Coordinates of C-alpha atoms in Angstrom, one line a residue:
Chain A
M624 CA -24.3 -53.4 -2.4
I625 CA -26.4 -50.7 -3.1
W626 CA -23.1 -48.1 -2.7
F627 CA -21.5 -49.8 -5.2
Y628 CA -24.8 -48.7 -7.9
D629 CA -24.4 -45.9 -7.1
A630 CA -21.3 -45.2 -7.4
V631 CA -21.1 -46.5 -10.8
A632 CA -24.2 -44.4 -11.9
S633 CA -22.5 -41.4 -10.6
I634 CA -19.5 -42.6 -12.6
R635 CA -21.8 -43.2 -15.7
D636 CA -23.1 -39.3 -15.3
F637 CA -19.8 -38.0 -14.7
M638 CA -18.7 -39.8 -18.2
D639 CA -21.6 -38.4 -19.8
L640 CA -20.9 -34.3 -18.3
G641 CA -17.0 -35.2 -19.8
G642 CA -17.7 -36.7 -23.0
D643 CA -15.3 -39.3 -24.8
V644 CA -12.2 -38.2 -23.7
L645 CA -12.7 -39.2 -19.9
Y646 CA -12.8 -42.8 -21.7
A647 CA -9.1 -42.6 -22.7
I648 CA -8.2 -40.6 -19.6
A649 CA -9.4 -43.7 -17.5
L650 CA -7.3 -45.8 -19.7
T651 CA -4.3 -44.1 -19.3
L652 CA -4.6 -43.9 -15.3
I653 CA -5.6 -47.7 -15.3
L654 CA -2.7 -48.5 -17.8
M655 CA -0.3 -46.1 -14.9
W656 CA -1.9 -47.0 -12.1
T657 CA -1.3 -51.0 -13.1
F658 CA 3.0 -50.3 -13.5
I659 CA 3.1 -47.9 -10.8
L660 CA 1.6 -51.0 -8.5
E661 CA 3.3 -53.4 -10.1
R662 CA 6.7 -51.8 -9.4
L663 CA 5.5 -50.8 -6.0
W664 CA 5.5 -54.2 -5.3
F665 CA 8.5 -55.7 -7.3
V666 CA 10.2 -52.9 -5.2
Y667 CA 9.3 -54.1 -1.9
R668 CA 8.6 -57.9 -2.7
V669 CA 10.5 -59.3 -5.4
H670 CA 13.3 -56.7 -5.4
P671 CA 14.7 -58.4 -1.5
K672 CA 14.4 -61.6 -3.1
H673 CA 16.6 -60.6 -5.5
V674 CA 19.5 -59.2 -3.4
R675 CA 19.3 -61.6 -0.5
E676 CA 20.4 -64.3 -4.3
I677 CA 22.9 -61.9 -5.4
Y678 CA 24.5 -61.9 -2.2
R679 CA 24.1 -65.5 -1.6
D680 CA 26.1 -66.0 -5.0
W681 CA 28.0 -63.1 -4.2
E682 CA 29.5 -65.1 -0.7
Q683 CA 30.0 -67.8 -2.3
R684 CA 32.7 -66.9 -4.4
A685 CA 35.9 -67.7 -4.0
D686 CA 37.4 -65.0 -6.2
T687 CA 36.3 -61.6 -5.9
T688 CA 39.1 -59.4 -7.1
S689 CA 40.4 -60.6 -10.5
W690 CA 39.2 -59.0 -14.0
Y691 CA 36.4 -61.0 -14.7
A692 CA 35.2 -61.2 -11.1
K693 CA 34.5 -57.3 -11.3
R694 CA 33.2 -57.9 -14.8
V695 CA 30.8 -60.6 -13.2
R696 CA 29.5 -57.9 -10.4
E697 CA 28.9 -55.3 -12.9
E698 CA 26.8 -57.4 -14.4
L699 CA 24.8 -58.2 -11.2
I700 CA 24.4 -54.7 -10.4
S701 CA 23.6 -53.5 -14.3
R702 CA 20.8 -56.7 -13.9
A703 CA 19.4 -55.5 -10.5
N704 CA 18.9 -52.4 -12.2
I705 CA 17.3 -53.0 -15.3
A706 CA 14.9 -55.3 -13.6
L707 CA 14.9 -51.8 -11.2
K708 CA 13.9 -49.0 -13.7
R709 CA 11.7 -51.5 -15.8
N710 CA 8.3 -49.1 -16.8
V711 CA 9.3 -46.3 -14.7
G712 CA 10.3 -44.8 -18.0
V713 CA 6.8 -45.4 -19.4
I714 CA 5.1 -44.1 -15.7
K715 CA 6.5 -41.1 -16.5
A716 CA 5.5 -40.6 -19.9
L717 CA 1.8 -41.7 -18.7
I718 CA 1.8 -39.0 -16.3
A719 CA 2.9 -36.4 -18.5
I720 CA -0.2 -38.1 -21.3
C721 CA -3.0 -37.1 -18.6
P722 CA -2.8 -33.5 -18.5
L723 CA -2.7 -33.5 -22.3
L724 CA -5.1 -35.5 -22.8
G725 CA -7.6 -33.3 -20.8
L726 CA -6.4 -30.2 -22.8
L727 CA -7.4 -32.3 -25.8
G728 CA -10.9 -32.6 -24.1
T729 CA -11.0 -28.8 -23.3
V730 CA -10.3 -28.2 -26.9
T731 CA -13.0 -30.3 -28.4
G732 CA -15.5 -29.1 -25.4
M733 CA -14.4 -25.3 -27.3
V734 CA -15.3 -27.1 -30.0
S735 CA -19.2 -28.0 -29.3
V736 CA -19.5 -25.0 -27.7
F737 CA -19.0 -23.2 -31.1
D738 CA -21.2 -25.8 -32.8
V739 CA -23.6 -24.9 -30.2
M740 CA -23.2 -21.3 -30.7
T741 CA -23.4 -21.4 -34.4
F742 CA -27.2 -22.9 -34.5
S743 CA -28.4 -21.0 -31.4
G744 CA -26.2 -18.0 -31.0
S745 CA -24.4 -16.3 -28.0
G746 CA -27.5 -16.1 -25.9
N747 CA -28.4 -19.5 -24.7
A748 CA -25.8 -20.1 -22.3
R749 CA -27.7 -22.9 -21.4
A750 CA -27.5 -24.7 -24.7
M751 CA -23.7 -24.3 -24.2
A752 CA -23.4 -25.6 -20.9
A753 CA -23.1 -28.9 -21.7
G754 CA -19.9 -28.3 -24.8
V755 CA -18.5 -26.1 -21.5
S756 CA -18.6 -28.6 -19.2
K757 CA -17.5 -31.0 -21.9
A758 CA -14.8 -28.5 -22.3
T759 CA -13.9 -28.0 -18.2
V760 CA -14.4 -32.1 -16.5
P761 CA -11.9 -33.8 -18.8
T762 CA -9.1 -30.7 -18.0
M763 CA -9.8 -31.5 -14.3
A764 CA -9.8 -35.4 -15.0
G765 CA -6.8 -35.1 -16.2
M766 CA -4.9 -32.8 -13.8
V767 CA -6.3 -35.1 -10.8
A768 CA -4.7 -38.4 -12.9
A769 CA -1.8 -36.7 -13.9
L770 CA -1.6 -35.3 -9.7
S771 CA -2.0 -38.7 -8.3
G772 CA 0.5 -40.5 -10.4
V773 CA 3.5 -37.7 -9.9
Y774 CA 4.4 -38.7 -6.7
F775 CA 5.0 -42.3 -7.4
G776 CA 6.8 -41.9 -10.5
T777 CA 8.9 -39.8 -8.9
F778 CA 9.5 -42.1 -6.1
L779 CA 9.8 -45.2 -7.7
E780 CA 12.7 -43.9 -9.7
H781 CA 14.2 -42.6 -6.9
K782 CA 14.1 -46.0 -4.9
A783 CA 15.4 -47.4 -8.3
A784 CA 18.6 -45.4 -8.4
T785 CA 19.1 -45.6 -4.5
A786 CA 18.2 -49.3 -4.3
T787 CA 21.0 -49.7 -7.1
E788 CA 23.9 -47.5 -4.7
E789 CA 22.7 -50.1 -2.3
L790 CA 23.4 -53.2 -4.2
E791 CA 26.7 -51.5 -5.2
D792 CA 27.7 -51.0 -1.9
H793 CA 27.2 -54.4 -0.6
L794 CA 28.9 -56.4 -2.7
Q795 CA 32.4 -56.0 -1.6
H796 CA 35.3 -57.4 -2.7
H797 CA 37.1 -59.7 0.0
Chain B
M1417 CA 5.8 -64.9 -10.1
G1418 CA 5.8 -62.3 -12.6
T1419 CA 3.2 -63.4 -14.5
L1420 CA 0.6 -63.0 -11.8
R1421 CA 2.4 -59.8 -10.7
T1422 CA 1.0 -57.4 -13.6
P1423 CA -3.0 -58.7 -13.9
V1424 CA -3.3 -58.3 -10.1
A1425 CA -2.0 -55.4 -9.9
A1426 CA -3.9 -54.1 -13.5
L1427 CA -7.3 -55.4 -11.4
C1428 CA -5.8 -53.1 -8.3
A1429 CA -5.1 -50.2 -10.9
I1430 CA -8.7 -50.5 -11.8
A1431 CA -10.3 -50.2 -8.4
V1432 CA -7.4 -46.8 -8.0
T1433 CA -9.1 -45.7 -11.2
F1434 CA -12.4 -46.2 -9.8
G1435 CA -11.7 -44.8 -7.2
L1436 CA -10.3 -41.4 -8.6
F1437 CA -13.6 -40.9 -10.6
I1438 CA -15.7 -41.0 -7.9
F1439 CA -13.6 -38.3 -6.2
M1440 CA -13.4 -36.2 -9.3
Y1441 CA -17.3 -36.7 -9.9
K1442 CA -17.8 -35.5 -6.2
L1443 CA -15.0 -32.2 -6.9
V1444 CA -17.7 -31.7 -10.0
S1445 CA -21.0 -32.0 -8.5
S1446 CA -22.0 -29.4 -6.1
G1447 CA -24.8 -30.8 -2.8
D1448 CA -26.6 -33.4 -4.1
G1449 CA -28.9 -34.3 -7.2
T1450 CA -29.1 -30.2 -7.9
R1451 CA -28.0 -31.5 -11.5
D1452 CA -30.9 -33.7 -12.1
A1453 CA -33.8 -31.4 -10.7
L1454 CA -32.3 -28.6 -13.6
D1455 CA -34.5 -27.6 -15.8
P1456 CA -34.1 -29.6 -19.5
I1457 CA -32.6 -27.3 -21.8
A1458 CA -34.9 -24.6 -23.0
G1459 CA -34.8 -24.4 -26.6
I1460 CA -38.1 -23.5 -28.9
R1461 CA -41.1 -24.9 -28.1
F1462 CA -42.9 -26.8 -30.8
G1463 CA -45.5 -27.3 -29.1
P1464 CA -49.3 -26.0 -29.6
V1465 CA -49.4 -22.9 -28.5
D1466 CA -52.7 -21.2 -26.7
I1467 CA -53.7 -18.4 -28.2
P1468 CA -57.4 -17.2 -27.8
D1469 CA -59.2 -16.3 -30.2
D1470 CA -62.8 -15.6 -29.3
V1471 CA -63.1 -11.8 -30.3
T1472 CA -64.5 -9.7 -27.2
T1473 CA -65.5 -6.4 -28.0
R1474 CA -64.1 -3.6 -25.6
Q1475 CA -66.7 -2.1 -23.5
R1476 CA -66.7 1.7 -24.4
R1477 CA -68.4 4.1 -21.8
R1478 CA -69.0 7.3 -21.7
P1479 CA -67.4 8.8 -18.6
P1480 CA -69.7 11.0 -16.6
P1481 CA -69.0 14.8 -16.9
P1482 CA -67.5 16.2 -14.0
P1483 CA -69.9 18.2 -12.2
P1484 CA -70.3 21.7 -12.8
P1485 CA -67.3 24.1 -10.8
E1486 CA -68.9 25.5 -7.8
E1487 CA -68.5 29.1 -7.8
P1488 CA -65.1 30.4 -7.5
P1489 CA -65.1 32.3 -4.2
P1490 CA -65.1 36.2 -4.2
P1491 CA -61.1 37.5 -4.7
P1492 CA -59.9 38.7 -1.7
K1493 CA -60.0 42.6 -0.9
M1494 CA -56.6 44.5 -1.0
E1495 CA -56.4 46.0 1.9
V1496 CA -54.3 49.4 1.4
S1497 CA -52.8 51.0 4.2
K1498 CA -53.4 54.3 4.2
P1499 CA -50.4 56.5 4.2
Q1500 CA -49.9 58.3 7.6
A1501 CA -48.4 61.9 7.3
V1502 CA -45.0 61.5 9.1
V1503 CA -44.8 64.6 11.2
Q1504 CA -40.9 65.0 11.8
N1505 CA -39.7 67.8 14.4
M1506 CA -37.6 69.5 12.2
P1507 CA -34.3 71.4 14.2
N1508 CA -34.5 74.6 14.8
V1509 CA -31.4 76.0 13.2
D1510 CA -30.2 79.4 12.8
I1511 CA -29.5 80.0 9.3
P1512 CA -27.6 83.2 8.5
S1513 CA -28.9 84.9 5.8
L1514 CA -26.9 85.1 3.1
D1515 CA -27.8 87.9 1.4
N1516 CA -24.5 88.2 -1.1
P1517 CA -25.1 87.9 -4.5
L1518 CA -24.4 85.6 -6.7
V1519 CA -22.9 86.8 -9.7
G1520 CA -20.7 90.6 -10.2
G1521 CA -21.5 93.1 -7.1
E1522 CA -19.8 93.5 -4.4
G1523 CA -18.8 92.0 -1.0
M1524 CA -18.3 87.4 -0.6
F1525 CA -18.0 85.5 -3.7
L1526 CA -19.2 82.3 -3.5
G1527 CA -18.5 81.2 -7.1
N1528 CA -20.3 80.6 -10.4
F1529 CA -23.2 78.9 -10.3
G1530 CA -23.2 75.7 -12.3
T1531 CA -20.0 75.5 -13.6
I1532 CA -18.5 72.6 -12.1
D1533 CA -15.8 71.1 -14.4
K1534 CA -17.1 67.8 -14.6
T1535 CA -14.7 66.1 -17.2
A1536 CA -12.1 66.9 -15.4
E1537 CA -12.8 65.2 -11.7
G1538 CA -13.3 61.2 -10.9
D1539 CA -17.2 60.7 -12.2
A1540 CA -16.0 58.1 -14.0
V1541 CA -17.5 54.6 -14.1
P1542 CA -16.2 51.6 -14.9
M1543 CA -18.5 49.2 -16.8
V1544 CA -15.5 46.5 -16.9
V1545 CA -13.6 45.6 -14.4
I1546 CA -10.1 43.9 -15.0
Q1547 CA -8.0 43.0 -11.4
P1548 CA -4.4 44.8 -12.5
Q1549 CA -1.9 42.1 -11.4
Y1550 CA -0.2 42.6 -8.2
P1551 CA 3.8 43.2 -8.4
R1552 CA 5.8 40.5 -7.2
E1553 CA 8.0 42.6 -4.9
A1554 CA 5.0 44.7 -3.8
A1555 CA 3.4 41.4 -2.7
I1556 CA 6.4 40.2 -1.1
E1557 CA 7.1 43.2 0.9
G1558 CA 3.4 43.5 1.7
I1559 CA 3.0 47.0 0.3
E1560 CA -0.1 48.1 -0.2
G1561 CA -1.1 51.9 -2.3
W1562 CA -2.6 53.6 -5.0
V1563 CA -2.3 54.9 -8.1
R1564 CA -4.0 57.8 -9.6
L1565 CA -4.6 57.8 -13.4
E1566 CA -6.0 60.2 -16.0
F1567 CA -6.8 59.4 -19.4
T1568 CA -8.9 60.0 -22.0
I1569 CA -12.7 58.1 -22.4
L1570 CA -13.0 57.4 -25.8
P1571 CA -16.7 57.2 -27.5
D1572 CA -16.9 53.7 -27.2
G1573 CA -16.1 53.7 -23.3
S1574 CA -12.4 52.5 -23.8
V1575 CA -9.6 54.0 -22.3
K1576 CA -7.1 55.7 -24.4
S1577 CA -3.6 57.3 -23.3
P1578 CA -3.6 56.9 -19.6
R1579 CA -1.1 58.5 -17.4
V1580 CA -0.2 58.8 -14.3
I1581 CA -1.0 61.3 -11.9
E1582 CA -0.3 61.0 -8.6
A1583 CA 0.9 57.6 -6.7
E1584 CA 1.4 56.1 -3.6
P1585 CA 4.0 54.9 -3.3
R1586 CA 5.6 56.3 -5.6
R1587 CA 6.6 53.9 -8.8
V1588 CA 5.9 50.6 -7.2
F1589 CA 2.8 50.1 -8.8
N1590 CA 2.4 52.6 -12.0
R1591 CA 3.0 50.0 -14.0
E1592 CA 0.6 47.3 -13.5
A1593 CA -1.8 50.1 -13.0
L1594 CA -1.6 51.1 -16.4
R1595 CA -1.9 48.0 -18.3
A1596 CA -4.9 47.4 -16.2
I1597 CA -6.5 50.4 -17.0
L1598 CA -6.0 50.2 -20.6
K1599 CA -8.5 47.2 -20.2
W1600 CA -11.0 48.9 -19.1
K1601 CA -14.4 50.1 -20.2
F1602 CA -16.0 53.0 -18.8
K1603 CA -19.5 54.9 -19.0
P1604 CA -18.9 57.1 -22.4
R1605 CA -20.4 60.5 -21.7
V1606 CA -23.2 61.3 -23.7
V1607 CA -23.8 64.9 -25.1
D1608 CA -27.0 65.5 -26.8
G1609 CA -27.4 61.7 -27.0
Q1610 CA -23.7 61.2 -28.7
A1611 CA -21.2 59.9 -27.1
V1612 CA -18.5 62.2 -27.0
E1613 CA -14.4 61.9 -25.5
R1614 CA -14.0 63.1 -22.2
V1615 CA -10.7 63.1 -19.8
A1616 CA -11.5 61.4 -16.6
T1617 CA -9.1 60.0 -13.1
Y1618 CA -9.5 57.5 -11.6
T1619 CA -7.8 55.9 -8.6
I1620 CA -6.9 52.3 -8.2
D1621 CA -6.3 50.7 -4.6
F1622 CA -3.7 48.0 -4.2
N1623 CA -4.6 46.2 -1.4
L1624 CA -3.2 43.0 0.0
G1625 CA -6.0 41.1 1.4
G1626 CA -9.1 41.7 -0.9

């Protein structure tokens, strides 16, 4: 447990270093990863079950070539596609927000640097260091957060598209 | 199933975020504990400052007088070398005795004494010399030569009305020599303390590689 407390303490240090914007970034990161993990789970665990059900329903149909049957097939595919694409847009938006939050931190940090400079002039580098770290740390945090999400965002989008196509290919008219 | 999925994912996401922040902290922190070891921010000290207020008198002591200088050493005697009489062995030359009169009379005439015409012949001493430009064609073809000029030296030393008496080779260097000599300054002749005009000749040599 010691290492856990150590980790918590170091994160608290980090939060002090970076200022309040880091909390916003942490919140965004938690949201983003919630959606990402939920999607991954869905794609690998839930979606195959859905596909199997859809196959079974479709195979049991006697009529697969009439106009109605075609519309039913379209409906099945659309439902699966909507289920696959849920929250992917939100994930992409959160990924885009992360660096912007970092930028916000940069600006607020610079403002605090200027605050220090109005009081103590530009000679006191030690006093400005806090503001400078407040400016730079959130920038880095935003970058890391966005980098951690970019791959999964693209991957999920791609996965949704390919899974839909696969479903279309397998629902044959017979 | 759908209701359980999101909370579990949220828990996992919190763990992931935790891990990422630890990773960021590792990125930022340099070494272990150096940040804590830094001094607190150096600001203005408001505490009492120790200023020593007990007055101390400076001790002034007259420095001991320097010892009197010793007697300076006597100046070195100048050694004057005595001039030694140089005995030269003069060769015995047979000089014929010429008993001819200098002026007038009969027999051989050696010429008038003291009537050398200094104004005509080249004892012109240049004070300011400006090198003449070497003519292009002559430089290309490697021609060297000289120009003898006759001109008038004014009292202020400048040159007036130069003309070419003689040149070798002819006409190659004339123009440049004339242009150059006009910029020269010569020592004027002084007669009874007054600088006077005089006519002089001067030879300008044109040599390559000089």
